[in-house]
JSON list of C-alpha atoms in Angstrom, two decimals:
[
{"chain": "A", "resi": 1, "resn": "MET", "atom": "CA", "xyz": [-3.06, -14.63, 0.08]},
{"chain": "A", "resi": 2, "resn": "ALA", "atom": "CA", "xyz": [-6.01, -14.28, -2.31]},
{"chain": "A", "resi": 3, "resn": "GLU", "atom": "CA", "xyz": [-6.14, -16.71, -4.96]},
{"chain": "A", "resi": 4, "resn": "GLY", "atom": "CA", "xyz": [-5.29, -15.31, -8.65]},
{"chain": "A", "resi": 5, "resn": "ILE", "atom": "CA", "xyz": [-2.79, -12.41, -7.14]},
{"chain": "A", "resi": 6, "resn": "LYS", "atom": "CA", "xyz": [0.55, -12.68, -7.94]},
{"chain": "A", "resi": 7, "resn": "LEU", "atom": "CA", "xyz": [2.99, -10.11, -6.42]},
{"chain": "A", "resi": 8, "resn": "LYS", "atom": "CA", "xyz": [6.31, -8.91, -8.28]},
{"chain": "A", "resi": 9, "resn": "PHE", "atom": "CA", "xyz": [8.50, -7.11, -5.85]},
{"chain": "A", "resi": 10, "resn": "SER", "atom": "CA", "xyz": [10.49, -4.07, -7.65]},
{"chain": "A", "resi": 11, "resn": "GLY", "atom": "CA", "xyz": [13.27, -4.10, -5.17]},
{"chain": "A", "resi": 12, "resn": "ILE", "atom": "CA", "xyz": [12.24, -0.88, -3.52]},
{"chain": "A", "resi": 13, "resn": "GLY", "atom": "CA", "xyz": [11.32, -1.02, 0.23]},
{"chain": "A", "resi": 14, "resn": "TRP", "atom": "CA", "xyz": [11.07, 1.45, 3.05]},
{"chain": "A", "resi": 15, "resn": "GLU", "atom": "CA", "xyz": [10.17, 1.59, 6.55]},
{"chain": "A", "resi": 16, "resn": "SER", "atom": "CA", "xyz": [6.79, 3.49, 7.72]},
{"chain": "A", "resi": 17, "resn": "LYS", "atom": "CA", "xyz": [5.99, 4.75, 11.14]},
{"chain": "A", "resi": 18, "resn": "ILE", "atom": "CA", "xyz": [2.02, 4.45, 12.43]},
{"chain": "A", "resi": 19, "resn": "LEU", "atom": "CA", "xyz": [1.16, 7.98, 13.16]},
{"chain": "A", "resi": 20, "resn": "LEU", "atom": "CA", "xyz": [-2.03, 8.60, 15.19]},
{"chain": "A", "resi": 21, "resn": "LYS", "atom": "CA", "xyz": [-4.12, 11.90, 14.65]},
{"chain": "A", "resi": 22, "resn": "ARG", "atom": "CA", "xyz": [-7.45, 11.97, 16.85]},
{"chain": "A", "resi": 23, "resn": "ALA", "atom": "CA", "xyz": [-8.93, 8.59, 15.92]},
{"chain": "A", "resi": 24, "resn": "THR", "atom": "CA", "xyz": [-7.33, 7.66, 12.61]},
{"chain": "A", "resi": 25, "resn": "PHE", "atom": "CA", "xyz": [-3.81, 5.99, 12.15]},
{"chain": "A", "resi": 26, "resn": "TYR", "atom": "CA", "xyz": [-1.75, 6.86, 9.30]},
{"chain": "A", "resi": 27, "resn": "LEU", "atom": "CA", "xyz": [1.12, 5.43, 7.33]},
{"chain": "A", "resi": 28, "resn": "SER", "atom": "CA", "xyz": [3.68, 7.19, 5.18]},
{"chain": "A", "resi": 29, "resn": "ILE", "atom": "CA", "xyz": [4.84, 6.47, 1.58]},
{"chain": "A", "resi": 30, "resn": "ASN", "atom": "CA", "xyz": [8.55, 7.25, 0.75]},
{"chain": "A", "resi": 31, "resn": "LYS", "atom": "CA", "xyz": [8.75, 10.91, -1.08]},
{"chain": "A", "resi": 32, "resn": "LEU", "atom": "CA", "xyz": [10.54, 9.25, -3.95]},
{"chain": "A", "resi": 33, "resn": "VAL", "atom": "CA", "xyz": [8.16, 6.62, -4.50]},
{"chain": "A", "resi": 34, "resn": "ALA", "atom": "CA", "xyz": [5.20, 9.07, -4.28]},
{"chain": "A", "resi": 35, "resn": "GLU", "atom": "CA", "xyz": [6.83, 11.34, -6.95]},
{"chain": "A", "resi": 36, "resn": "GLY", "atom": "CA", "xyz": [7.81, 8.20, -9.16]},
{"chain": "A", "resi": 37, "resn": "CYS", "atom": "CA", "xyz": [4.20, 7.07, -9.13]},
{"chain": "A", "resi": 38, "resn": "SER", "atom": "CA", "xyz": [3.00, 10.61, -9.93]},
{"chain": "A", "resi": 39, "resn": "LEU", "atom": "CA", "xyz": [0.96, 10.78, -6.53]},
{"chain": "A", "resi": 40, "resn": "GLU", "atom": "CA", "xyz": [-0.23, 13.98, -5.49]},
{"chain": "A", "resi": 41, "resn": "LYS", "atom": "CA", "xyz": [-1.81, 15.16, -2.06]},
{"chain": "A", "resi": 42, "resn": "GLY", "atom": "CA", "xyz": [-5.42, 14.43, -1.67]},
{"chain": "A", "resi": 43, "resn": "GLU", "atom": "CA", "xyz": [-5.54, 11.58, -4.22]},
{"chain": "A", "resi": 44, "resn": "LYS", "atom": "CA", "xyz": [-7.20, 8.52, -3.26]},
{"chain": "A", "resi": 45, "resn": "LEU", "atom": "CA", "xyz": [-5.51, 5.05, -3.17]},
{"chain": "A", "resi": 46, "resn": "TYR", "atom": "CA", "xyz": [-7.26, 1.66, -2.52]},
{"chain": "A", "resi": 47, "resn": "SER", "atom": "CA", "xyz": [-5.86, -0.51, 0.29]},
{"chain": "A", "resi": 48, "resn": "TYR", "atom": "CA", "xyz": [-6.55, -4.30, 1.10]},
{"chain": "A", "resi": 49, "resn": "LEU", "atom": "CA", "xyz": [-5.71, -6.32, 3.86]},
{"chain": "A", "resi": 50, "resn": "ALA", "atom": "CA", "xyz": [-4.16, -9.73, 2.90]},
{"chain": "A", "resi": 51, "resn": "GLU", "atom": "CA", "xyz": [-1.78, -12.48, 4.07]},
{"chain": "A", "resi": 52, "resn": "ASP", "atom": "CA", "xyz": [1.18, -14.29, 2.42]},
{"chain": "A", "resi": 53, "resn": "LYS", "atom": "CA", "xyz": [1.61, -17.92, 2.37]},
{"chain": "A", "resi": 54, "resn": "ALA", "atom": "CA", "xyz": [2.95, -17.87, 5.80]},
{"chain": "A", "resi": 55, "resn": "GLY", "atom": "CA", "xyz": [0.07, -16.31, 7.37]},
{"chain": "A", "resi": 56, "resn": "ARG", "atom": "CA", "xyz": [1.79, -12.75, 7.77]},
{"chain": "A", "resi": 57, "resn": "LYS", "atom": "CA", "xyz": [-0.54, -9.91, 7.38]},
{"chain": "A", "resi": 58, "resn": "MET", "atom": "CA", "xyz": [0.03, -7.37, 4.76]},
{"chain": "A", "resi": 59, "resn": "ILE", "atom": "CA", "xyz": [-1.55, -4.30, 3.26]},
{"chain": "A", "resi": 60, "resn": "VAL", "atom": "CA", "xyz": [-1.79, -4.21, -0.57]},
{"chain": "A", "resi": 61, "resn": "ILE", "atom": "CA", "xyz": [-2.10, -0.60, -2.02]},
{"chain": "A", "resi": 62, "resn": "TYR", "atom": "CA", "xyz": [-3.00, 0.22, -5.38]},
{"chain": "A", "resi": 63, "resn": "LEU", "atom": "CA", "xyz": [-1.24, 3.26, -6.52]},
{"chain": "A", "resi": 64, "resn": "ASP", "atom": "CA", "xyz": [-3.16, 4.10, -9.78]},
{"chain": "A", "resi": 65, "resn": "GLY", "atom": "CA", "xyz": [-6.10, 5.25, -7.86]},
{"chain": "A", "resi": 66, "resn": "LYS", "atom": "CA", "xyz": [-8.28, 2.09, -9.09]},
{"chain": "A", "resi": 67, "resn": "LYS", "atom": "CA", "xyz": [-10.21, -0.41, -7.28]},
{"chain": "A", "resi": 68, "resn": "LYS", "atom": "CA", "xyz": [-8.80, -3.82, -7.13]},
{"chain": "A", "resi": 69, "resn": "GLU", "atom": "CA", "xyz": [-10.26, -6.24, -9.90]},
{"chain": "A", "resi": 70, "resn": "ARG", "atom": "CA", "xyz": [-12.55, -8.99, -8.75]}
]
């Protein structure tokens, strides 16, 4: 995992299916999470590929529409 990033899990989790439409893969976000974070259709989110300490791949998605701080 990137140095300096600490994750704090909020206890909310969901299962997502990978969807394919033409040449693009999509992941879904739970509707309650989207509404709770005031997300709207068409809004940009920034996602980053990361690894945990065990080497498992994960995606970090910032839900506030801002890019990751360096």
